[in-house]
Short mmCIF file of N, CA and C in Angstrom, two decimals:
data_model
loop_
_atom_site.label_atom_id
_atom_site.label_comp_id
_atom_site.label_asym_id
_atom_site.label_seq_id
_atom_site.Cartn_x
_atom_site.Cartn_y
_atom_site.Cartn_z
N MET A 1 0.73 -1.08 0.18
CA MET A 1 -0.15 0.26 0.17
C MET A 1 0.84 0.86 0.51
N VAL A 2 0.57 2.50 -1.03
CA VAL A 2 1.11 3.40 -1.25
C VAL A 2 0.51 4.66 -0.86
N TYR A 3 0.88 5.43 0.12
CA TYR A 3 0.22 6.52 0.42
C TYR A 3 0.39 7.10 0.18
N GLY A 4 0.41 8.46 -0.50
CA GLY A 4 0.84 10.01 -1.62
C GLY A 4 0.73 9.60 -2.53
N LYS A 5 0.41 10.28 -3.86
CA LYS A 5 0.37 9.91 -4.82
C LYS A 5 1.75 9.98 -5.33
N GLU A 6 2.38 11.52 -4.56
CA GLU A 6 4.07 11.64 -5.85
C GLU A 6 4.79 10.32 -5.50
N ARG A 7 4.42 9.05 -3.98
CA ARG A 7 4.95 8.11 -4.15
C ARG A 7 4.67 7.14 -4.56
N PHE A 8 3.59 7.06 -5.41
CA PHE A 8 2.72 5.98 -5.98
C PHE A 8 3.30 5.93 -7.16
N LYS A 9 3.68 7.67 -7.65
CA LYS A 9 4.28 7.56 -9.44
C LYS A 9 5.77 6.31 -9.65
N SER A 10 6.66 7.28 -8.32
CA SER A 10 8.02 6.72 -8.79
C SER A 10 7.56 4.77 -8.20
N LEU A 11 6.99 3.82 -7.96
CA LEU A 11 7.22 3.15 -7.45
C LEU A 11 6.76 2.30 -9.34
N GLU A 12 7.25 1.18 -9.83
CA GLU A 12 7.37 0.77 -10.99
C GLU A 12 6.61 -0.79 -11.41
N GLU A 13 5.07 -1.68 -11.65
CA GLU A 13 5.32 -2.34 -11.39
C GLU A 13 6.43 -4.00 -12.07
N GLY A 14 6.55 -5.20 -11.01
CA GLY A 14 7.43 -5.31 -11.93
C GLY A 14 8.95 -5.00 -12.03
N ARG A 15 9.38 -4.30 -11.02
CA ARG A 15 10.55 -4.25 -10.91
C ARG A 15 11.07 -4.08 -9.53
N THR A 16 12.12 -3.86 -8.96
CA THR A 16 12.69 -4.38 -7.25
C THR A 16 13.08 -3.40 -7.04
N TYR A 17 12.91 -3.13 -5.96
CA TYR A 17 12.48 -2.22 -4.32
C TYR A 17 13.64 -2.79 -3.54
N LEU A 18 14.66 -1.22 -2.89
CA LEU A 18 15.22 -1.67 -1.49
C LEU A 18 14.35 -1.12 -0.27
N PHE A 19 14.09 -0.53 0.72
CA PHE A 19 12.70 -0.64 1.62
C PHE A 19 13.17 -0.39 2.21
N ARG A 20 13.34 1.06 3.03
CA ARG A 20 13.34 1.34 4.31
C ARG A 20 12.55 2.21 5.35
N LYS A 21 12.19 1.62 6.26
CA LYS A 21 11.05 3.04 7.07
C LYS A 21 10.27 2.88 6.77
N VAL A 22 9.71 1.64 6.52
CA VAL A 22 8.24 0.75 6.20
C VAL A 22 7.66 0.69 7.32
N LEU A 23 6.45 0.78 8.21
CA LEU A 23 4.99 0.91 8.22
C LEU A 23 4.87 -0.91 7.96
N MET A 24 4.97 -1.80 9.00
CA MET A 24 3.88 -3.17 8.66
C MET A 24 3.22 -2.95 9.67
N GLU A 25 1.76 -3.34 9.10
CA GLU A 25 0.47 -3.90 10.16
C GLU A 25 0.43 -4.46 9.28
N LYS A 26 -0.30 -5.83 10.22
CA LYS A 26 -0.62 -7.73 9.87
C LYS A 26 0.31 -7.85 8.66
N GLU A 27 0.17 -8.18 7.46
CA GLU A 27 0.72 -8.64 6.32
C GLU A 27 0.38 -7.29 5.23
N VAL A 28 0.21 -6.04 5.77
CA VAL A 28 0.21 -5.50 5.45
C VAL A 28 1.60 -4.30 5.32
N MET A 29 2.29 -3.75 4.09
CA MET A 29 3.74 -2.70 4.04
C MET A 29 3.06 -1.42 4.03
N LYS A 30 3.23 -0.67 4.89
CA LYS A 30 3.29 0.41 4.12
C LYS A 30 4.25 1.18 3.91
N VAL A 31 4.02 1.99 2.49
CA VAL A 31 5.06 3.30 2.56
C VAL A 31 3.90 5.05 2.60
N THR A 32 5.32 5.50 3.12
CA THR A 32 5.53 6.96 3.26
C THR A 32 5.85 8.05 3.13
N LYS A 33 5.88 9.18 3.97
CA LYS A 33 6.63 10.13 3.26
C LYS A 33 8.31 9.79 3.87
N LYS A 34 8.41 9.29 4.97
CA LYS A 34 9.57 8.19 5.77
C LYS A 34 9.99 7.84 5.52
N THR A 35 9.21 6.55 4.24
CA THR A 35 10.05 5.59 3.77
C THR A 35 11.02 6.00 2.92
N ILE A 36 12.30 4.98 2.76
CA ILE A 36 13.41 5.40 2.31
C ILE A 36 13.69 4.16 0.62
N PHE A 37 13.22 4.17 -0.54
CA PHE A 37 13.19 3.32 -1.42
C PHE A 37 14.48 3.40 -2.42
N SER A 38 14.82 2.62 -3.37
CA SER A 38 15.86 2.56 -4.44
C SER A 38 15.46 1.32 -5.08
N LYS A 39 16.14 1.52 -6.55
CA LYS A 39 15.69 0.86 -7.43
C LYS A 39 17.16 -0.21 -7.03
N THR A 40 16.68 -1.48 -7.27
CA THR A 40 17.84 -2.29 -7.05
C THR A 40 17.87 -3.77 -8.04
N ARG A 41 18.75 -4.46 -8.73
CA ARG A 41 18.74 -4.77 -9.63
C ARG A 41 18.22 -6.36 -9.21
N GLU A 42 17.40 -7.56 -9.91
CA GLU A 42 16.88 -8.46 -9.21
C GLU A 42 17.41 -9.82 -8.92
N THR A 43 18.03 -9.95 -7.87
CA THR A 43 19.13 -11.16 -6.79
C THR A 43 18.16 -12.75 -7.13
N GLU A 44 18.87 -13.85 -7.42
CA GLU A 44 18.53 -15.11 -7.26
C GLU A 44 18.91 -15.65 -5.63
N VAL A 45 17.49 -15.98 -5.59
CA VAL A 45 17.87 -16.20 -4.30
C VAL A 45 17.56 -18.25 -3.86
N SER A 46 18.10 -18.43 -3.09
CA SER A 46 18.11 -19.91 -3.24
C SER A 46 16.94 -20.63 -2.38
N LYS A 47 15.76 -21.58 -3.17
CA LYS A 47 14.51 -21.87 -2.65
C LYS A 47 14.73 -21.98 -0.96
N ASP A 48 15.10 -22.40 -0.31
CA ASP A 48 15.09 -22.75 1.12
C ASP A 48 14.93 -20.97 1.53
N LEU A 49 15.71 -20.71 1.49
CA LEU A 49 15.95 -19.18 1.32
C LEU A 49 14.48 -18.52 1.38
N GLU A 50 14.29 -18.98 -0.36
CA GLU A 50 12.21 -18.14 -0.42
C GLU A 50 11.41 -19.01 0.78
N LEU A 51 11.89 -19.85 1.12
CA LEU A 51 10.93 -20.60 2.21
C LEU A 51 11.26 -20.04 3.73
N GLN A 52 12.18 -19.50 3.63
CA GLN A 52 11.90 -18.95 5.73
C GLN A 52 11.67 -16.86 4.87
N ALA A 53 11.60 -16.80 3.57
CA ALA A 53 11.52 -15.39 3.53
C ALA A 53 9.89 -15.41 3.95
N GLN A 54 9.24 -16.44 3.48
CA GLN A 54 7.89 -16.53 3.23
C GLN A 54 6.90 -16.75 4.63
N MET A 55 8.01 -17.32 5.62
CA MET A 55 7.74 -17.66 6.56
C MET A 55 7.62 -16.43 7.65
N LEU A 56 8.37 -16.70 7.26
CA LEU A 56 8.76 -13.92 8.16
C LEU A 56 7.25 -13.15 8.18
N VAL A 57 7.21 -13.09 6.75
CA VAL A 57 6.49 -12.83 5.49
C VAL A 57 5.13 -12.65 6.15
N TYR A 58 4.90 -13.92 5.97
CA TYR A 58 3.32 -14.57 7.06
C TYR A 58 2.91 -14.99 7.41
N ASN A 59 4.15 -14.75 8.43
CA ASN A 59 4.26 -15.38 9.72
C ASN A 59 3.66 -16.62 9.46
N GLN A 60 3.88 -17.93 8.35
CA GLN A 60 4.03 -19.22 8.69
C GLN A 60 4.57 -20.08 7.55
N SER A 61 4.35 -20.70 7.83
CA SER A 61 5.40 -21.93 6.76
C SER A 61 4.30 -21.85 5.68
N PRO A 62 5.36 -22.43 5.03
CA PRO A 62 4.27 -22.54 2.88
C PRO A 62 3.81 -23.25 3.39
N VAL A 63 2.96 -23.28 2.58
CA VAL A 63 2.24 -25.17 1.69
C VAL A 63 2.48 -25.09 1.04
N CYS A 64 3.08 -26.41 1.83
CA CYS A 64 2.99 -27.65 0.43
C CYS A 64 2.31 -28.65 -0.13
N SER A 65 3.06 -29.94 -0.76
CA SER A 65 2.10 -30.60 -1.42
C SER A 65 2.59 -31.50 -0.83
N ILE A 66 1.70 -32.37 -0.21
CA ILE A 66 1.55 -33.63 0.64
C ILE A 66 3.16 -34.89 -0.36
N THR A 67 3.16 -34.33 -1.33
CA THR A 67 4.20 -35.11 -1.77
C THR A 67 5.79 -34.65 -1.25
N LYS A 68 5.79 -32.89 -1.56
CA LYS A 68 6.73 -32.74 -1.22
C LYS A 68 7.54 -32.49 -0.05
N ILE A 69 6.24 -32.45 1.08
CA ILE A 69 7.04 -32.47 2.09
C ILE A 69 7.44 -34.73 2.26
N GLN A 70 7.54 -34.84 1.91
CA GLN A 70 8.64 -36.12 1.97
C GLN A 70 10.00 -35.73 1.49
N SER A 71 10.86 -35.11 1.18
CA SER A 71 11.74 -35.07 0.73
C SER A 71 12.53 -33.81 2.02
N PHE A 72 11.77 -33.46 3.26
CA PHE A 72 12.12 -32.53 3.55
C PHE A 72 12.90 -32.96 5.15
N ASP A 73 13.51 -33.33 5.74
CA ASP A 73 13.92 -33.64 6.42
C ASP A 73 13.19 -33.03 8.83
N GLU A 74 13.65 -34.05 9.13
CA GLU A 74 13.13 -33.92 10.45
C GLU A 74 13.01 -32.57 10.53
N ILE A 75 12.02 -32.23 11.51
CA ILE A 75 11.75 -31.36 12.40
C ILE A 75 11.67 -29.42 11.09
N THR A 76 11.18 -30.06 10.14
CA THR A 76 11.02 -28.60 9.23
C THR A 76 9.34 -28.09 9.18
N SER A 77 9.17 -27.06 9.65
CA SER A 77 7.86 -26.83 9.67
C SER A 77 7.98 -26.55 8.16
N VAL A 78 5.90 -27.27 8.18
CA VAL A 78 5.12 -26.42 6.78
C VAL A 78 4.07 -26.59 7.44
N SER A 79 3.32 -25.87 6.41
CA SER A 79 1.55 -26.10 5.88
C SER A 79 1.27 -27.30 4.90
N VAL A 80 0.21 -27.55 5.08
CA VAL A 80 -0.59 -28.46 3.80
C VAL A 80 -1.64 -28.31 4.14
N GLU A 81 -2.49 -27.92 2.46
CA GLU A 81 -3.61 -28.56 2.12
C GLU A 81 -4.71 -29.19 1.80
N GLY A 82 -5.80 -29.32 2.36
CA GLY A 82 -6.38 -30.76 1.64
C GLY A 82 -7.14 -31.56 2.13
N THR A 83 -7.92 -32.42 2.33
CA THR A 83 -9.50 -33.26 2.69
C THR A 83 -9.16 -33.81 3.47
N VAL A 84 -9.75 -33.40 4.90
CA VAL A 84 -9.65 -34.51 5.61
C VAL A 84 -9.98 -36.13 5.54
N THR A 85 -9.71 -37.01 5.25
CA THR A 85 -10.16 -38.28 5.35
C THR A 85 -9.89 -39.83 6.09
N GLU A 86 -9.72 -38.76 7.52
CA GLU A 86 -9.96 -40.67 8.78
C GLU A 86 -9.69 -38.90 10.04
N ILE A 87 -10.41 -39.29 10.74
CA ILE A 87 -10.07 -39.18 12.01
C ILE A 87 -10.19 -39.89 13.21
N THR A 88 -8.91 -39.43 14.17
CA THR A 88 -8.98 -41.64 15.08
C THR A 88 -9.86 -40.37 15.86
N SER A 89 -10.26 -41.34 17.16
CA SER A 89 -11.15 -40.22 18.62
C SER A 89 -9.52 -40.07 19.55
N VAL A 90 -9.39 -39.38 20.33
CA VAL A 90 -9.08 -38.91 21.06
C VAL A 90 -8.15 -40.23 21.99
N GLU A 91 -6.65 -40.23 22.58
CA GLU A 91 -5.58 -40.98 22.21
C GLU A 91 -4.75 -40.46 24.39
N GLN A 92 -5.06 -41.38 25.27
CA GLN A 92 -3.75 -40.94 25.89
C GLN A 92 -2.71 -41.50 26.02
N VAL A 93 -1.60 -40.47 25.92
CA VAL A 93 -0.06 -41.51 25.16
C VAL A 93 0.83 -41.17 26.22
N LYS A 94 1.75 -41.82 26.68
CA LYS A 94 2.27 -41.87 27.14
C LYS A 94 4.07 -40.98 27.43
N LEU A 95 4.69 -39.60 26.98
CA LEU A 95 5.26 -40.03 26.14
C LEU A 95 7.10 -40.86 27.16
N LYS A 96 7.63 -41.24 25.85
CA LYS A 96 9.18 -41.39 27.01
C LYS A 96 10.12 -40.52 27.82
N ARG A 97 9.84 -38.79 26.90
CA ARG A 97 11.10 -38.37 27.87
C ARG A 97 10.32 -37.44 28.38
N LYS A 98 9.85 -36.94 29.01
CA LYS A 98 9.13 -36.90 29.69
C LYS A 98 7.78 -37.39 30.47
N ARG A 99 8.27 -38.35 30.11
CA ARG A 99 7.52 -39.34 31.37
C ARG A 99 6.07 -39.10 32.11
N THR A 100 5.44 -38.34 31.24
CA THR A 100 4.59 -38.14 31.39
C THR A 100 3.28 -38.57 30.14
N LYS A 101 1.85 -38.34 30.58
CA LYS A 101 0.71 -38.70 29.03
C LYS A 101 -0.01 -37.72 29.31
N GLU A 102 -0.07 -37.47 27.49
CA GLU A 102 -0.56 -36.34 27.10
C GLU A 102 -1.60 -36.85 26.18
N LYS A 103 -2.36 -36.10 25.87
CA LYS A 103 -3.95 -37.05 25.16
C LYS A 103 -3.62 -36.28 23.48
N ARG A 104 -3.58 -36.97 22.47
CA ARG A 104 -3.47 -36.49 21.63
C ARG A 104 -4.38 -36.57 20.57
N ILE A 105 -4.98 -36.70 19.52
CA ILE A 105 -6.20 -36.44 18.56
C ILE A 105 -5.57 -37.10 16.69
N ARG A 106 -5.71 -37.84 16.03
CA ARG A 106 -4.58 -38.12 14.64
C ARG A 106 -5.46 -37.32 13.49
N PHE A 107 -5.58 -37.38 12.48
CA PHE A 107 -6.13 -37.18 11.85
C PHE A 107 -5.82 -37.50 10.49
N GLN A 108 -6.11 -38.03 9.19
CA GLN A 108 -5.78 -38.21 8.14
C GLN A 108 -5.97 -37.54 7.10
N LEU A 109 -5.01 -36.19 6.66
CA LEU A 109 -5.29 -35.36 5.37
C LEU A 109 -5.01 -35.91 3.68
N THR A 110 -5.47 -35.10 2.90
CA THR A 110 -5.46 -36.28 1.20
C THR A 110 -5.46 -34.82 0.50
N ASP A 111 -4.39 -35.19 -0.13
CA ASP A 111 -4.51 -34.24 -1.59
C ASP A 111 -3.84 -34.40 -2.90
N LYS A 112 -4.29 -34.04 -3.99
CA LYS A 112 -4.26 -34.50 -5.65
C LYS A 112 -2.71 -35.32 -5.36
N THR A 113 -1.96 -34.97 -4.29
CA THR A 113 -0.18 -35.92 -4.69
C THR A 113 -0.12 -37.27 -3.58
N GLY A 114 -0.72 -37.63 -2.34
CA GLY A 114 -0.46 -38.10 -1.46
C GLY A 114 -1.67 -38.14 0.08
N SER A 115 -1.38 -38.73 0.76
CA SER A 115 -1.84 -38.55 2.29
C SER A 115 -0.93 -38.64 3.10
N VAL A 116 -1.42 -37.82 4.89
CA VAL A 116 0.42 -38.06 5.60
C VAL A 116 -1.03 -37.95 7.06
N TRP A 117 -0.58 -38.59 7.40
CA TRP A 117 -0.86 -38.51 9.58
C TRP A 117 -0.94 -37.30 9.54
N ILE A 118 -1.86 -36.49 10.50
CA ILE A 118 -1.78 -34.81 11.58
C ILE A 118 -2.17 -35.62 13.12
N THR A 119 -1.01 -35.25 13.27
CA THR A 119 -1.16 -35.49 14.78
C THR A 119 -1.48 -33.97 16.15
N LEU A 120 -2.34 -33.88 16.36
CA LEU A 120 -3.19 -32.96 16.82
C LEU A 120 -2.30 -32.85 18.86
N TRP A 121 -1.50 -32.43 19.57
CA TRP A 121 -1.13 -32.30 21.04
C TRP A 121 -2.27 -31.58 21.61
N ARG A 122 -2.59 -31.62 23.02
CA ARG A 122 -3.33 -30.77 24.04
C ARG A 122 -4.23 -29.85 23.15
N LYS A 123 -3.69 -28.59 23.84
CA LYS A 123 -4.88 -27.35 23.00
C LYS A 123 -5.45 -27.33 22.08
N ASP A 124 -4.43 -27.79 21.20
CA ASP A 124 -4.82 -27.72 19.65
C ASP A 124 -5.74 -28.99 19.19
N MET A 125 -6.14 -29.71 19.82
CA MET A 125 -7.14 -30.38 19.58
C MET A 125 -8.69 -30.34 19.17
N GLU A 126 -8.26 -29.12 20.24
CA GLU A 126 -9.67 -27.79 19.31
C GLU A 126 -10.00 -27.80 18.60
N GLN A 127 -8.90 -27.40 18.23
CA GLN A 127 -9.47 -27.04 16.44
C GLN A 127 -9.91 -27.77 15.72
N LEU A 128 -9.63 -29.07 16.14
CA LEU A 128 -10.58 -29.79 15.06
C LEU A 128 -11.66 -30.59 15.55
N ARG A 129 -12.69 -29.41 16.16
CA ARG A 129 -13.82 -30.30 16.54
C ARG A 129 -14.75 -29.86 15.63
N GLU A 130 -15.14 -28.52 15.21
CA GLU A 130 -16.02 -28.45 14.07
C GLU A 130 -15.48 -28.74 12.76
N THR A 131 -14.47 -29.85 12.26
CA THR A 131 -13.92 -30.47 11.27
C THR A 131 -14.56 -31.38 10.99
N SER A 132 -14.72 -32.41 10.43
CA SER A 132 -15.83 -33.29 9.45
C SER A 132 -14.51 -34.63 7.87
N VAL A 133 -15.28 -35.74 8.42
CA VAL A 133 -14.52 -36.15 7.59
C VAL A 133 -15.16 -35.70 5.97
N GLY A 134 -14.18 -35.15 4.99
CA GLY A 134 -15.20 -35.09 3.77
C GLY A 134 -13.95 -33.12 3.51
N ASP A 135 -14.48 -32.40 5.25
CA ASP A 135 -14.08 -31.21 4.50
C ASP A 135 -12.10 -31.17 4.38
N PHE A 136 -11.86 -29.76 3.42
CA PHE A 136 -11.36 -29.43 2.95
C PHE A 136 -10.24 -28.12 3.95
N VAL A 137 -9.14 -28.60 4.48
CA VAL A 137 -8.64 -27.93 5.02
C VAL A 137 -6.79 -27.28 5.34
N LYS A 138 -6.38 -26.33 5.80
CA LYS A 138 -5.49 -26.19 5.09
C LYS A 138 -5.20 -26.01 7.01
N VAL A 139 -3.70 -26.77 7.43
CA VAL A 139 -2.85 -26.90 8.26
C VAL A 139 -1.53 -26.45 8.19
N ILE A 140 -2.09 -24.91 9.01
CA ILE A 140 -0.50 -23.64 9.44
C ILE A 140 0.17 -24.30 10.19
N ASN A 141 2.07 -24.32 9.98
CA ASN A 141 2.61 -24.53 10.55
C ASN A 141 2.67 -25.84 11.63
N VAL A 142 3.07 -26.63 11.50
CA VAL A 142 3.03 -28.42 11.27
C VAL A 142 4.24 -28.93 11.80
N LYS A 143 5.62 -29.33 12.19
CA LYS A 143 5.85 -30.03 11.87
C LYS A 143 6.83 -31.32 11.33
N THR A 144 7.73 -31.61 10.44
CA THR A 144 8.06 -33.35 9.87
C THR A 144 8.16 -34.07 10.82
N SER A 145 8.23 -35.09 10.84
CA SER A 145 8.59 -35.87 12.05
C SER A 145 8.89 -37.89 10.52
N TRP A 146 9.17 -38.40 11.19
CA TRP A 146 9.49 -39.83 10.47
C TRP A 146 9.49 -40.75 11.42
N TYR A 147 9.21 -41.69 11.25
CA TYR A 147 8.95 -43.18 11.43
C TYR A 147 8.88 -44.03 10.94
N HIS A 148 9.62 -44.93 10.55
CA HIS A 148 10.21 -45.97 9.78
C HIS A 148 9.46 -45.94 8.74
N GLU A 149 10.42 -44.68 8.02
CA GLU A 149 10.72 -44.60 6.89
C GLU A 149 9.08 -44.17 6.27
N THR A 150 8.83 -43.52 7.14
CA THR A 150 7.39 -43.22 6.13
C THR A 150 7.28 -41.61 7.65
N VAL A 151 6.33 -40.93 6.69
CA VAL A 151 6.78 -39.05 7.01
C VAL A 151 5.40 -38.70 8.05
N TYR A 152 5.12 -38.24 9.49
CA TYR A 152 4.18 -37.87 9.69
C TYR A 152 4.40 -36.80 9.88
N LEU A 153 3.07 -35.53 10.46
CA LEU A 153 3.34 -34.01 10.84
C LEU A 153 2.91 -33.77 12.55
N ASN A 154 3.57 -33.57 13.20
CA ASN A 154 3.11 -32.84 14.45
C ASN A 154 2.90 -30.93 14.69
N SER A 155 1.82 -31.00 15.72
CA SER A 155 1.23 -30.17 16.04
C SER A 155 1.93 -29.56 16.38
N THR A 156 2.16 -27.75 16.54
CA THR A 156 3.16 -27.35 17.21
C THR A 156 2.53 -25.84 18.05
N ASP A 157 3.39 -25.12 19.21
CA ASP A 157 2.68 -23.90 19.89
C ASP A 157 1.40 -22.83 18.89
N PHE A 158 2.20 -23.33 17.58
CA PHE A 158 1.77 -22.40 16.73
C PHE A 158 1.40 -22.39 16.01
N THR A 159 0.70 -24.30 15.84
CA THR A 159 -0.13 -24.55 14.90
C THR A 159 -1.82 -23.79 14.75
N SER A 160 -2.34 -23.68 13.17
CA SER A 160 -3.82 -23.55 13.30
C SER A 160 -4.62 -23.86 12.05
N ILE A 161 -5.85 -24.48 11.88
CA ILE A 161 -6.72 -25.26 11.52
C ILE A 161 -7.27 -24.51 10.74
N CYS A 162 -7.95 -24.46 9.47
CA CYS A 162 -8.21 -23.39 8.98
C CYS A 162 -9.18 -24.15 7.50
N LYS A 163 -10.37 -23.47 7.93
CA LYS A 163 -11.40 -24.16 7.01
C LYS A 163 -11.51 -23.14 5.68
#
């Protein structure tokens, strides 16, 4: 968003700029009279760095296909979307590391490339309350986990589910 006609006229669509002193409100960068900007050359950026930048800008990990997450290392933050094909009942699970029992619920998400099991822990289970088999959802900020050469996704403190 650009405030003031004189600032708007000097920006060209499709060009690359370096900005300083901008206002950020949620997902909107606001250019004001105090903003300093200059044209720059386009920069080649690796896919990994591009993913990290998207996480910073959008405050979430980028949406990936289920096939793509199978190429990621353990504990990689991702977001996925697809159709809920199965939901388990709530289970009480004994955790080895903490020697405590925690509640969890698991559901299977399917997209056009495959399917994956997602585990929601503790407070994150509430987000699945209004979700049914057949619903299309976006699951934001989950972490990859590998077990017997199969990838699973686990909720984090920043996980959210959107219908």
